[in-house]
PDB file of C-alpha atoms and ligand atoms in Angstrom:
ATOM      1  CA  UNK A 279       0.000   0.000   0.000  1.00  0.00           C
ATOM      2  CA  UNK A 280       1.335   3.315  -0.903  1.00  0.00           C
ATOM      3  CA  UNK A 281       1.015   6.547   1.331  1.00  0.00           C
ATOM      4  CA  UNK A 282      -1.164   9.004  -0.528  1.00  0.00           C
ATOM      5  CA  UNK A 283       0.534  12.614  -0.507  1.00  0.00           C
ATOM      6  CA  UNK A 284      -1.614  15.928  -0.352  1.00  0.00           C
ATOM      7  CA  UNK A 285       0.592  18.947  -1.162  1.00  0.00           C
ATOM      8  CA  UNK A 286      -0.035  22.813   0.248  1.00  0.00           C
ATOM      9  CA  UNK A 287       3.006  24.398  -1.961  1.00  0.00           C
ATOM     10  CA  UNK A 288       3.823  22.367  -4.983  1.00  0.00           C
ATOM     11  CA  UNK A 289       6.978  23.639  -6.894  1.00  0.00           C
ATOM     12  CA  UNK A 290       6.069  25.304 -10.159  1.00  0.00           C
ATOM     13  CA  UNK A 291       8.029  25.326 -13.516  1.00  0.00           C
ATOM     14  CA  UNK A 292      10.714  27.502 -13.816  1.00  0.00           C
ATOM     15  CA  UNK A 293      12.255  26.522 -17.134  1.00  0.00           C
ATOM     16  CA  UNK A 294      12.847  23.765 -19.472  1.00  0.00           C
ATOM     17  CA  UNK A 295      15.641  22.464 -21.741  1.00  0.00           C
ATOM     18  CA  UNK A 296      16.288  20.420 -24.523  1.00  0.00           C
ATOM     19  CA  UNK A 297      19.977  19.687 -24.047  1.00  0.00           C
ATOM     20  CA  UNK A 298      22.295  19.529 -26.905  1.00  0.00           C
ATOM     21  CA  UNK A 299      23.228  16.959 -29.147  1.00  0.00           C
ATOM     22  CA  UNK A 300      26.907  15.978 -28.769  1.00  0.00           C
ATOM     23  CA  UNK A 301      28.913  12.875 -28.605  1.00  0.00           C
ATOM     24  CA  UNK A 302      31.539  11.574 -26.166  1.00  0.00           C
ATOM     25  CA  UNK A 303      33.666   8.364 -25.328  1.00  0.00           C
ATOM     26  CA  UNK A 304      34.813   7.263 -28.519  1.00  0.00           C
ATOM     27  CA  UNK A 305      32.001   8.769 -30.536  1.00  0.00           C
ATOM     28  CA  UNK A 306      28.525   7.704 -28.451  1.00  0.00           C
ATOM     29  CA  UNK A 307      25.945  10.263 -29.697  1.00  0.00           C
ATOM     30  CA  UNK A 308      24.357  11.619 -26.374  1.00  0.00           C
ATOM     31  CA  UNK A 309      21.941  14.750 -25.611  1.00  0.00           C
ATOM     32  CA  UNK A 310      23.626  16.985 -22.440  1.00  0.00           C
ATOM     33  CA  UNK A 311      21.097  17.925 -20.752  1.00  0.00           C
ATOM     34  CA  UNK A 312      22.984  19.361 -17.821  1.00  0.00           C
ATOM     35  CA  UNK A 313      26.051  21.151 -17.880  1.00  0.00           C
ATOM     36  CA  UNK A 314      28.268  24.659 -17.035  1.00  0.00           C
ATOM     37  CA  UNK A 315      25.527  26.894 -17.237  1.00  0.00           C
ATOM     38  CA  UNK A 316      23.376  25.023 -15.089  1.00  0.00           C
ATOM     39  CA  UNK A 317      25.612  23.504 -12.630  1.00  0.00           C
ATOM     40  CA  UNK A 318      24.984  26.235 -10.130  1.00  0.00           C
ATOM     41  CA  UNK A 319      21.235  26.285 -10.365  1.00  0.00           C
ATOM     42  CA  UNK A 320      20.790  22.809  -9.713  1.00  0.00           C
ATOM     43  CA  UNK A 321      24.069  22.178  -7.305  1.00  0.00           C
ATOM     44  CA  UNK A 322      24.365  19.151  -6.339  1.00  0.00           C
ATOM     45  CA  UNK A 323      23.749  17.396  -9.989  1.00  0.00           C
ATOM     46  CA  UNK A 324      27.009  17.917 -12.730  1.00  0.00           C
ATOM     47  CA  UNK A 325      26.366  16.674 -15.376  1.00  0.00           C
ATOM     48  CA  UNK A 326      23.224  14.644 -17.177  1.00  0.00           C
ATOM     49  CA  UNK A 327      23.503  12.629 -20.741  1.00  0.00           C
ATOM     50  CA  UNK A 328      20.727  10.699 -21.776  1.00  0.00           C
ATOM     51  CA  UNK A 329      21.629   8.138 -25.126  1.00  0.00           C
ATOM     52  CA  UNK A 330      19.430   6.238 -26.433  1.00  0.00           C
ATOM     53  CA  UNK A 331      19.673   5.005 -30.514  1.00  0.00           C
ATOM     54  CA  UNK A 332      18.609   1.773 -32.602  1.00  0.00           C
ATOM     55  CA  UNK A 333      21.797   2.284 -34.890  1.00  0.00           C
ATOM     56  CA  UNK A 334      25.032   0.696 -33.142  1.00  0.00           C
ATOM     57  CA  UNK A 335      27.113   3.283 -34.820  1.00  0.00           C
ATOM     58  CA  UNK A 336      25.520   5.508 -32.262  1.00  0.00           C
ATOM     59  CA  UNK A 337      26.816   3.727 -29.642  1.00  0.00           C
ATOM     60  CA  UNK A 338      28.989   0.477 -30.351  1.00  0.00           C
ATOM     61  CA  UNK A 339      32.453   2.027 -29.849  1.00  0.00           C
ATOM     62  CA  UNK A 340      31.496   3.259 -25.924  1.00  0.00           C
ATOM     63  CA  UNK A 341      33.437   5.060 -23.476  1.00  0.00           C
ATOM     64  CA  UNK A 342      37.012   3.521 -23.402  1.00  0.00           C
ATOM     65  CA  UNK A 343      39.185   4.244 -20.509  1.00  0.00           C
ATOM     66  CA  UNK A 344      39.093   7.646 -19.233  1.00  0.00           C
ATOM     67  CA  UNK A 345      39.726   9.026 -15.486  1.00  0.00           C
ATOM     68  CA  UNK A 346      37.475  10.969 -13.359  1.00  0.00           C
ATOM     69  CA  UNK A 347      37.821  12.579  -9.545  1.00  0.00           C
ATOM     70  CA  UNK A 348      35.909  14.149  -7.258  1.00  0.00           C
ATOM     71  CA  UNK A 349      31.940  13.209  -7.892  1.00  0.00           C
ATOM     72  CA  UNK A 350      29.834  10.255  -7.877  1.00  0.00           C
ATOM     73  CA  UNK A 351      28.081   9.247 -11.650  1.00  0.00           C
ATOM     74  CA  UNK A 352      24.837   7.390 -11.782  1.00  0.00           C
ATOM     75  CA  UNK A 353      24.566   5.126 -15.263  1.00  0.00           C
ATOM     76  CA  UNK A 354      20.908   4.015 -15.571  1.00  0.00           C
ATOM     77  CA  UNK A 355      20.366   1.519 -18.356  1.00  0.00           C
ATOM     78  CA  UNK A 356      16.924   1.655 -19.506  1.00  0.00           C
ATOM     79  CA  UNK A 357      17.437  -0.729 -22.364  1.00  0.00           C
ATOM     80  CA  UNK A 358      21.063  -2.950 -23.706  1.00  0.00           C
ATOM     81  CA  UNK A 359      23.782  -3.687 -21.360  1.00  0.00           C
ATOM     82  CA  UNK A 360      26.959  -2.287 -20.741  1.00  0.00           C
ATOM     83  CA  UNK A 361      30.000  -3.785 -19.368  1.00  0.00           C
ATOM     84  CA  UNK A 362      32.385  -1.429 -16.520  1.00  0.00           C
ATOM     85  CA  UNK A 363      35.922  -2.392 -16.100  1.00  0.00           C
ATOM     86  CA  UNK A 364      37.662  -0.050 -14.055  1.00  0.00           C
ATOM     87  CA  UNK A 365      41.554   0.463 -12.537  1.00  0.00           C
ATOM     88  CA  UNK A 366      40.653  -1.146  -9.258  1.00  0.00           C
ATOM     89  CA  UNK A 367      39.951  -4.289 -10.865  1.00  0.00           C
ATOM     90  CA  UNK A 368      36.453  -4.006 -10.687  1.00  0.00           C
ATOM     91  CA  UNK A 369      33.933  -5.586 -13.751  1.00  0.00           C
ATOM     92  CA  UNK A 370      30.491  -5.420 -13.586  1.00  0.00           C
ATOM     93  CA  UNK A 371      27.618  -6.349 -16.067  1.00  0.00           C
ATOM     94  CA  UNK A 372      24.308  -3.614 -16.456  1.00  0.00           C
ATOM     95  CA  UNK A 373      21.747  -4.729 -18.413  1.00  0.00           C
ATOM     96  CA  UNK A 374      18.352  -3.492 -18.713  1.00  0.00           C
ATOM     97  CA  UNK A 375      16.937  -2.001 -15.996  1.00  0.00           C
ATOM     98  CA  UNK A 376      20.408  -1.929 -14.107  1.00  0.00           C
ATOM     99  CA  UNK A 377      21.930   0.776 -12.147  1.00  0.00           C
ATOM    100  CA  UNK A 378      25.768   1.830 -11.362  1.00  0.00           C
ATOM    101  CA  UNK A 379      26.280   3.912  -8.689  1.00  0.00           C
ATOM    102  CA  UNK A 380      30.139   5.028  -8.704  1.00  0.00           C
ATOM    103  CA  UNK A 381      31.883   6.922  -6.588  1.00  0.00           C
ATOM    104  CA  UNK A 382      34.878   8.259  -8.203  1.00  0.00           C
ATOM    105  CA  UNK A 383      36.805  10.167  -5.033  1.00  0.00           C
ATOM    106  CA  UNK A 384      40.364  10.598  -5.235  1.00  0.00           C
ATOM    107  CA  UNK A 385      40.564   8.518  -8.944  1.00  0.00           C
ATOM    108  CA  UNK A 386      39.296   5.662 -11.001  1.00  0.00           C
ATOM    109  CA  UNK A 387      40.370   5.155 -14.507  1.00  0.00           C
ATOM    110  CA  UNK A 388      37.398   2.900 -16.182  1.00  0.00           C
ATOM    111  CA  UNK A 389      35.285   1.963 -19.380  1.00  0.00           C
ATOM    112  CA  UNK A 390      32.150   1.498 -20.098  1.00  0.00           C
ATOM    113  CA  UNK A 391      31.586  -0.905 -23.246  1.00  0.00           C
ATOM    114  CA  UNK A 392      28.009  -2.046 -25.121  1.00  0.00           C
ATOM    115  CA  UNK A 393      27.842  -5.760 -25.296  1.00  0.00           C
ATOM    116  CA  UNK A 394      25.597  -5.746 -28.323  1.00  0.00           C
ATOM    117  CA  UNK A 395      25.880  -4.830 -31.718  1.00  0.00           C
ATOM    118  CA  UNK A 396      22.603  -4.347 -32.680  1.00  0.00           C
ATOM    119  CA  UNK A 397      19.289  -3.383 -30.824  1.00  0.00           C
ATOM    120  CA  UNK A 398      18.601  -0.338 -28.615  1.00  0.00           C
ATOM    121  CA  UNK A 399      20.830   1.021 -26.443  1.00  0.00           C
ATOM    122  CA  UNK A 400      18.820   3.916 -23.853  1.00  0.00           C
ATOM    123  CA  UNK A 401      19.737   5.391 -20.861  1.00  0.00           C
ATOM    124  CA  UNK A 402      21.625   8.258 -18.542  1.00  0.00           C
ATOM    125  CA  UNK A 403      24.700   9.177 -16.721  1.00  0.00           C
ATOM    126  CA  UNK A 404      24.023  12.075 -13.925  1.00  0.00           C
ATOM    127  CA  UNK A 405      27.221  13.233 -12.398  1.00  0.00           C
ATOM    128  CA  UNK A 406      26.355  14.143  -8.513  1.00  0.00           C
ATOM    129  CA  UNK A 407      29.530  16.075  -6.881  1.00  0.00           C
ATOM    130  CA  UNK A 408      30.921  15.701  -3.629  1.00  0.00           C
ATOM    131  CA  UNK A 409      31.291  17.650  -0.974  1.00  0.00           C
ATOM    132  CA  UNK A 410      34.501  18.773  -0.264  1.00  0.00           C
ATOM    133  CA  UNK A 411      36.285  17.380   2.384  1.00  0.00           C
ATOM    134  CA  UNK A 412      35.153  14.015   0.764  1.00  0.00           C
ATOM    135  CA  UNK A 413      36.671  14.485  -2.646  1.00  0.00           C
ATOM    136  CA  UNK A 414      39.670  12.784  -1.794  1.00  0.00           C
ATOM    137  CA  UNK A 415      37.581   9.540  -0.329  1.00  0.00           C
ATOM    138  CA  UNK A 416      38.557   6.425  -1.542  1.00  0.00           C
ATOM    139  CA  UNK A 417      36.815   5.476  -4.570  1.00  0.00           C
ATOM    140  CA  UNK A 418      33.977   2.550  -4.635  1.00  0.00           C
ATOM    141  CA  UNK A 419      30.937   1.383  -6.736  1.00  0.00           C
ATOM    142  CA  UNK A 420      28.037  -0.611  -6.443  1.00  0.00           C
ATOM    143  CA  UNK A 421      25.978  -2.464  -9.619  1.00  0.00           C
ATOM    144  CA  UNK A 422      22.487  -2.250  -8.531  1.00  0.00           C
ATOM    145  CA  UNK A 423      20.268  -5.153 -10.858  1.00  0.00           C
ATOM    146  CA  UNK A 424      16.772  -4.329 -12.081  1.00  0.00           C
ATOM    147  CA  UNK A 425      15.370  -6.624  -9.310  1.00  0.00           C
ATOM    148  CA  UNK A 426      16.588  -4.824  -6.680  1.00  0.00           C
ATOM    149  CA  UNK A 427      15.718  -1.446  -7.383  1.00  0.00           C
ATOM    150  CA  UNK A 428      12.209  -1.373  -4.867  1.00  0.00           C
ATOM    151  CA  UNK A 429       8.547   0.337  -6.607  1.00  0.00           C
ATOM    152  CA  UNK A 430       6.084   1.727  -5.058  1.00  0.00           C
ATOM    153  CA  UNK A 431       2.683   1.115  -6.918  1.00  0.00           C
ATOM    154  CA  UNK A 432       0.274   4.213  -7.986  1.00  0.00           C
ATOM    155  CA  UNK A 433      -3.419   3.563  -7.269  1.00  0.00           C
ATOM    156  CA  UNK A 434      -3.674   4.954 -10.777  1.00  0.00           C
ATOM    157  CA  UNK A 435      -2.055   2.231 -12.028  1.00  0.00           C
ATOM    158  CA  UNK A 436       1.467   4.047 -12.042  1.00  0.00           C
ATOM    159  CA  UNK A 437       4.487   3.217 -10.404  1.00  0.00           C
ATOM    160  CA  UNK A 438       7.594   4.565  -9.402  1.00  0.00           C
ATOM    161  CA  UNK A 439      11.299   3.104  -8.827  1.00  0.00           C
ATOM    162  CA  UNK A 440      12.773   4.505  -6.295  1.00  0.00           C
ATOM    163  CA  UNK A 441      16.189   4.918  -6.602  1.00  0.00           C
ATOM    164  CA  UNK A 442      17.922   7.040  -4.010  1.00  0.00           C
ATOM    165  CA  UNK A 443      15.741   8.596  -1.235  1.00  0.00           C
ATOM    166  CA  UNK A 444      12.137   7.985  -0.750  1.00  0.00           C
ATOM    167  CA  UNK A 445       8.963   7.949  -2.272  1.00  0.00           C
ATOM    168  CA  UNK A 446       5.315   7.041  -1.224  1.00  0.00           C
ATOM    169  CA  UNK A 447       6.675   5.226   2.028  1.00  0.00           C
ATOM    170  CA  UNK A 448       9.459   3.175  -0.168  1.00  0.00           C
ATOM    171  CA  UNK A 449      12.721   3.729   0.627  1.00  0.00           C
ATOM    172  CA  UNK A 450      15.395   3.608  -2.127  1.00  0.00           C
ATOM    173  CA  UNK A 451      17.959   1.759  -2.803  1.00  0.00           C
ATOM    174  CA  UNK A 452      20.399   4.241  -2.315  1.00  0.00           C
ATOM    175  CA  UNK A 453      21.182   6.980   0.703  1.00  0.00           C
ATOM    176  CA  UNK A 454      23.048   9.674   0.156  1.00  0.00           C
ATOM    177  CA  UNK A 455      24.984  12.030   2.972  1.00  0.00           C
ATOM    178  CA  UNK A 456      24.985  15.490   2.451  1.00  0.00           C
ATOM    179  CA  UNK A 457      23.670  15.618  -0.778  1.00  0.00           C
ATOM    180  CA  UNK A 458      20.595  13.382   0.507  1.00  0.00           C
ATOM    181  CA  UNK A 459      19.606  12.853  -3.212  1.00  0.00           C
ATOM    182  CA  UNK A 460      16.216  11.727  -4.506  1.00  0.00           C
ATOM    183  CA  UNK A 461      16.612   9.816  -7.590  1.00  0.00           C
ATOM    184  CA  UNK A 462      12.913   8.085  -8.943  1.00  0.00           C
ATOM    185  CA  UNK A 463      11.601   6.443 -12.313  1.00  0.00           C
ATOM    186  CA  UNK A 464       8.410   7.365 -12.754  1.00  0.00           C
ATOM    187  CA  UNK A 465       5.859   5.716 -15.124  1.00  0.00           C
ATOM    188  CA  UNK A 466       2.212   7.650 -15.026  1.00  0.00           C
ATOM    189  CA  UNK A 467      -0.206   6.345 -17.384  1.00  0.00           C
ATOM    190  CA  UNK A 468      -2.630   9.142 -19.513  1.00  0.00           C
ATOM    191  CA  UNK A 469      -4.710  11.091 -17.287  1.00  0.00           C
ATOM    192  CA  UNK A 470      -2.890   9.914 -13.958  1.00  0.00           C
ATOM    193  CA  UNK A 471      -1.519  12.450 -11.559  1.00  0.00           C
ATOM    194  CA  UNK A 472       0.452  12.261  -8.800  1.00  0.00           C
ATOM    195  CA  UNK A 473       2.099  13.994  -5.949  1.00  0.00           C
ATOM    196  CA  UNK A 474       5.890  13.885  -4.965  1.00  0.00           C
ATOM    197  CA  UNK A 475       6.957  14.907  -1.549  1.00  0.00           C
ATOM    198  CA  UNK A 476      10.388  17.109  -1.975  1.00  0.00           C
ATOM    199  CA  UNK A 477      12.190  18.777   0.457  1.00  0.00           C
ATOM    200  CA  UNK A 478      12.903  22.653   0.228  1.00  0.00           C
ATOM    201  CA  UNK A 479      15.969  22.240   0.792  1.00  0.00           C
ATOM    202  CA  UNK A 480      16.413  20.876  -2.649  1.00  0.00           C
ATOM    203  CA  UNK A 481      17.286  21.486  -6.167  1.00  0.00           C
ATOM    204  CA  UNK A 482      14.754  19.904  -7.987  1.00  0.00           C
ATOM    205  CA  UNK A 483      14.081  18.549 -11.808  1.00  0.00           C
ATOM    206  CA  UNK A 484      12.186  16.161 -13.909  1.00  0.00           C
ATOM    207  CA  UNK A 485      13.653  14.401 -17.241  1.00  0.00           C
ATOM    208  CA  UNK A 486      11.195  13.691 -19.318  1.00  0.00           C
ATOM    209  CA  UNK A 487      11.646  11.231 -21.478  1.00  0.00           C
ATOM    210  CA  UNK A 488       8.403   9.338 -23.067  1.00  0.00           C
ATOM    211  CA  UNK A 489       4.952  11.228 -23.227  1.00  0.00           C
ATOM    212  CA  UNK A 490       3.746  14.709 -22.010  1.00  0.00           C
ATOM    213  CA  UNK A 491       3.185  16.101 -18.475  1.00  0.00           C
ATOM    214  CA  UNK A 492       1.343  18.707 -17.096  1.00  0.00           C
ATOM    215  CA  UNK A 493       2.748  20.799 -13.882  1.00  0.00           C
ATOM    216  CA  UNK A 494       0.904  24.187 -12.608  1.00  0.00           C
ATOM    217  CA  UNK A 495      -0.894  24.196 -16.178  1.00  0.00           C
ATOM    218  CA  UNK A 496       2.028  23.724 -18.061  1.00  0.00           C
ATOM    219  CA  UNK A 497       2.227  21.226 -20.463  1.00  0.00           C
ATOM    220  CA  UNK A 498       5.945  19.720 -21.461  1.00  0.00           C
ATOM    221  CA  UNK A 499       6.254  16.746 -24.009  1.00  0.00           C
ATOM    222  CA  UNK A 500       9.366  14.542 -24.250  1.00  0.00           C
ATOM    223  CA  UNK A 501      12.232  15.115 -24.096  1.00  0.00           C
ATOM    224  CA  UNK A 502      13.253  18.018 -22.062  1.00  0.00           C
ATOM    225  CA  UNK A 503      14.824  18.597 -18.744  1.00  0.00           C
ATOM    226  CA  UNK A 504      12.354  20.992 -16.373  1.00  0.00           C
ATOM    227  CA  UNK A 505      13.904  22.416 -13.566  1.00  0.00           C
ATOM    228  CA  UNK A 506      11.093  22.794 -10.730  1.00  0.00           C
ATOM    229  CA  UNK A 507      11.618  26.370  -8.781  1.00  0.00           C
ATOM    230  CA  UNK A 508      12.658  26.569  -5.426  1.00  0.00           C
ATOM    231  CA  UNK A 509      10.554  28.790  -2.850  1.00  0.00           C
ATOM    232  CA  UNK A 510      11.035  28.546   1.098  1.00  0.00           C
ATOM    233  CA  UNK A 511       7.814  27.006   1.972  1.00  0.00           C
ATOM    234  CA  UNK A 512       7.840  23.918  -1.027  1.00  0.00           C
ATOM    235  CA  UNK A 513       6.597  20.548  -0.175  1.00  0.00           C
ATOM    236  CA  UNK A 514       6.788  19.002  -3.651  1.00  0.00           C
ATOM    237  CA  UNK A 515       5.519  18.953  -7.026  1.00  0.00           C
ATOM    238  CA  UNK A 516       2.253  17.465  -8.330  1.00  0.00           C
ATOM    239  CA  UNK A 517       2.930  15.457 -12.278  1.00  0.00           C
ATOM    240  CA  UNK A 518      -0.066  15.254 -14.723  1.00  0.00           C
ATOM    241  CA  UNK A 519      -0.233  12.890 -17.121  1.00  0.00           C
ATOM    242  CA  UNK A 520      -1.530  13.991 -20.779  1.00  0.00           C
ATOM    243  CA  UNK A 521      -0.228  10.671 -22.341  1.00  0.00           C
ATOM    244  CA  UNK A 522       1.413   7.339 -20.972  1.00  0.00           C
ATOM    245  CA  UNK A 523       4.514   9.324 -19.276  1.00  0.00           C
ATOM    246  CA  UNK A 524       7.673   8.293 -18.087  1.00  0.00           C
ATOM    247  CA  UNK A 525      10.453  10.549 -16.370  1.00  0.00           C
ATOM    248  CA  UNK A 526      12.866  11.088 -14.064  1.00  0.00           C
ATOM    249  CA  UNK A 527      12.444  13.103 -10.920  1.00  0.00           C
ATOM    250  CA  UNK A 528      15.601  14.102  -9.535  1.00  0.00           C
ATOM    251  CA  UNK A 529      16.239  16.621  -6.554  1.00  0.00           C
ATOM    252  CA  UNK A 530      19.214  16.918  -4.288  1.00  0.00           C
ATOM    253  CA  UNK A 531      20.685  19.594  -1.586  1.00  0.00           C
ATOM    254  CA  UNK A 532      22.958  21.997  -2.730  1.00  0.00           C
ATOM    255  CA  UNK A 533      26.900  22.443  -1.548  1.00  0.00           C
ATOM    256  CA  UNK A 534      27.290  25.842  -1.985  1.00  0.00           C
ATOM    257  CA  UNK A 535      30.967  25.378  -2.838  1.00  0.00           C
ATOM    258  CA  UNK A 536      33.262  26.562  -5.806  1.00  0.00           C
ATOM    259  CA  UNK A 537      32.869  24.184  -9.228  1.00  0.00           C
ATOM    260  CA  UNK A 538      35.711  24.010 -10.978  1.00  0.00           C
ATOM    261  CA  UNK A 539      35.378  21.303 -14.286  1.00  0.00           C
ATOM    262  CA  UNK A 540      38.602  19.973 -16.281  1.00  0.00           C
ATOM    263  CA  UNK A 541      36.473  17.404 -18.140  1.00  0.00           C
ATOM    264  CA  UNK A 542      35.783  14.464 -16.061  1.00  0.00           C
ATOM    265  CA  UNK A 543      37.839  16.583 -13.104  1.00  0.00           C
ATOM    266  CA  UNK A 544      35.665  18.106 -10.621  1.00  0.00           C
ATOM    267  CA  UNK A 545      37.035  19.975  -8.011  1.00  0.00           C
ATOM    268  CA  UNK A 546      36.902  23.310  -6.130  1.00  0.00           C
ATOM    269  CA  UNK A 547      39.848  25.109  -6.470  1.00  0.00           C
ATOM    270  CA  UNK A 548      42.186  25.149  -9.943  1.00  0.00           C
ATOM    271  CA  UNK A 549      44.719  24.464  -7.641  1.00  0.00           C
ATOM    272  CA  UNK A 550      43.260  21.262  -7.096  1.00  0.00           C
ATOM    273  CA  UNK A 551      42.395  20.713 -10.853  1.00  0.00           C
ATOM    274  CA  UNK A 552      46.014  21.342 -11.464  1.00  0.00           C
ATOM    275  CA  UNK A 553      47.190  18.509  -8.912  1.00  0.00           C
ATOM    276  CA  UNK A 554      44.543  15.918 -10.749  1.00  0.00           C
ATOM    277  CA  UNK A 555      45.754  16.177 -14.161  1.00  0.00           C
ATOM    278  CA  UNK A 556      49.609  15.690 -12.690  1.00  0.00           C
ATOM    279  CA  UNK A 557      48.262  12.928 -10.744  1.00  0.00           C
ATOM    280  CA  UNK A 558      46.553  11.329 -14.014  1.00  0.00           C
ATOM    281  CA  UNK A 559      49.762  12.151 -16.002  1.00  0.00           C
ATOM    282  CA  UNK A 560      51.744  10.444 -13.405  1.00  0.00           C
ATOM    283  CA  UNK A 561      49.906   7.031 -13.159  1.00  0.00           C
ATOM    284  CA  UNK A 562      48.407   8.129  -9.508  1.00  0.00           C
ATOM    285  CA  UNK A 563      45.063   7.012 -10.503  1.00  0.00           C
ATOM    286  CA  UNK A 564      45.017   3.596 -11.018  1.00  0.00           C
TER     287      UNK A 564
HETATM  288 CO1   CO B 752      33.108   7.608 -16.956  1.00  0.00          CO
END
């Protein structure tokens, strides 16, 4: 049985994106949906890349080995499977419905390979930072499969996995500190609605991806990133569904400290930026 949520303040929209095409790795086509520009306005999150493509020329060469330091990245495979190798000897398998949750601390050098060459490949990365006196952690990751990734069922015949946080009385997989990020997939069918708790603490957004939604009147149709606005007395945000939906809510609670990006370097002083690309250069790393 799910908990049934009445809002008094739900968030309204403040603006939406359509993220730009681009391609990474060793040629993956990907929409950025989240990046510089809006890395202060919705502090904790990075960085988020949604693929998705039927042609394996899209995405059969991957992401070979690359470094990254100082943030945690979330790969969600909707559809294909992907295998992670990474410089602490770690492998790990994620196939449909699979989660990674890595944190990258002080260094990791890994790839991230399809293991298909044909069919669809769909999904996202979301980089969430670190705060800083943890940047320098010891790195770690956990494969999360489909299976274990708990749902809370809509009355309306929705559902929602949850992730990181809560939702509806269902706690996520995944807890944050700090951050204390909510991370849900969200199927509404046409004509459902439903209500999210959020904290207002939070910066909040949805990615959606299949369908069109209606929040505070305003119809969005996929895809497009909306990022919900903040206001001091905020208890959530309340999701229409104009069509069979499915999205991504995503909220977490700001750092408030200095970004500084050298690709997949994130850190808070240059300083510090400087001392990762030695440290890369030199082997440190691995
Ligand atoms: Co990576």
């Amino acid at each position: 049985m799910t908990v049934t949520i009445q809002l008094q303040k739900p968030r309204q929209v403040e603006q939406v994106f359509h993220g730009q095409a681009t391609s990474d790795g060793a040629g993956v086509s990907l929409i950025r949906y989240l990046y510089g520009p809006l890395q202060k306005r919705l502090d904790p999150f990075l960085m988020l890349d949604a693929f998705g493509s039927d042609d394996p020329q899209e995405y059969i060469a991957g992401f070979p080995d690359h470094p990254h330091r100082g943030f945690e990245t979330i790969t969600y495979m909707l559809e294909g499977r992907m295998l992670h190798r990474d410089s602490a000897g770690n492998e790990g398998l994620l196939d449909s419905g699979d989660l990674q949750w890595m944190c990258a601390g002080r260094g990791v050098i890994h790839s991230e390979i399809p293991q298909q060459v044909e069919g669809r490949m769909e999904g996202f990365q979301l980089w969430l930072n670190l705060p800083a006196k943890d940047k320098m952690s010891e790195p770690w990751y956990q494969n999360i499969q489909a299976a274990e990734i708990p749902v809370a069922s809509l009355e309306n015949g929705g559902h929602i996995r949850v992730v990181a946080g809560s939702s509806h009385g269902v706690q996520g997989v995944m807890q944050r500190p700090y951050t204390e990020p909510v991370y849900l997939d969200v199927f509404l069918p046409a004509a459902g609605v439903v209500a999210h708790s959020l904290p207002a603490s939070h910066n909040a957004f949805i990615q959606l991806y299949q369908g069109s939604i209606k929040i505070g009147g305003k119809s969005m149709t996929a895809p497009g990133v909306i990022v919900l606005a903040n206001h001091p007395d905020a208890d959530g945000v309340e999701v229409q569904a104009e069509d069979d939906s499915r999205y991504l809510l995503i909220a977490g609670k700001p750092l408030n400290e200095p970004i500084e990006q050298h690709g997949p370097f994130v850190m808070n002083t240059r300083d510090e930026i400087r001392q990762a690309i030695h440290d890369f250069q030199n082997g440190l790393l691995n």
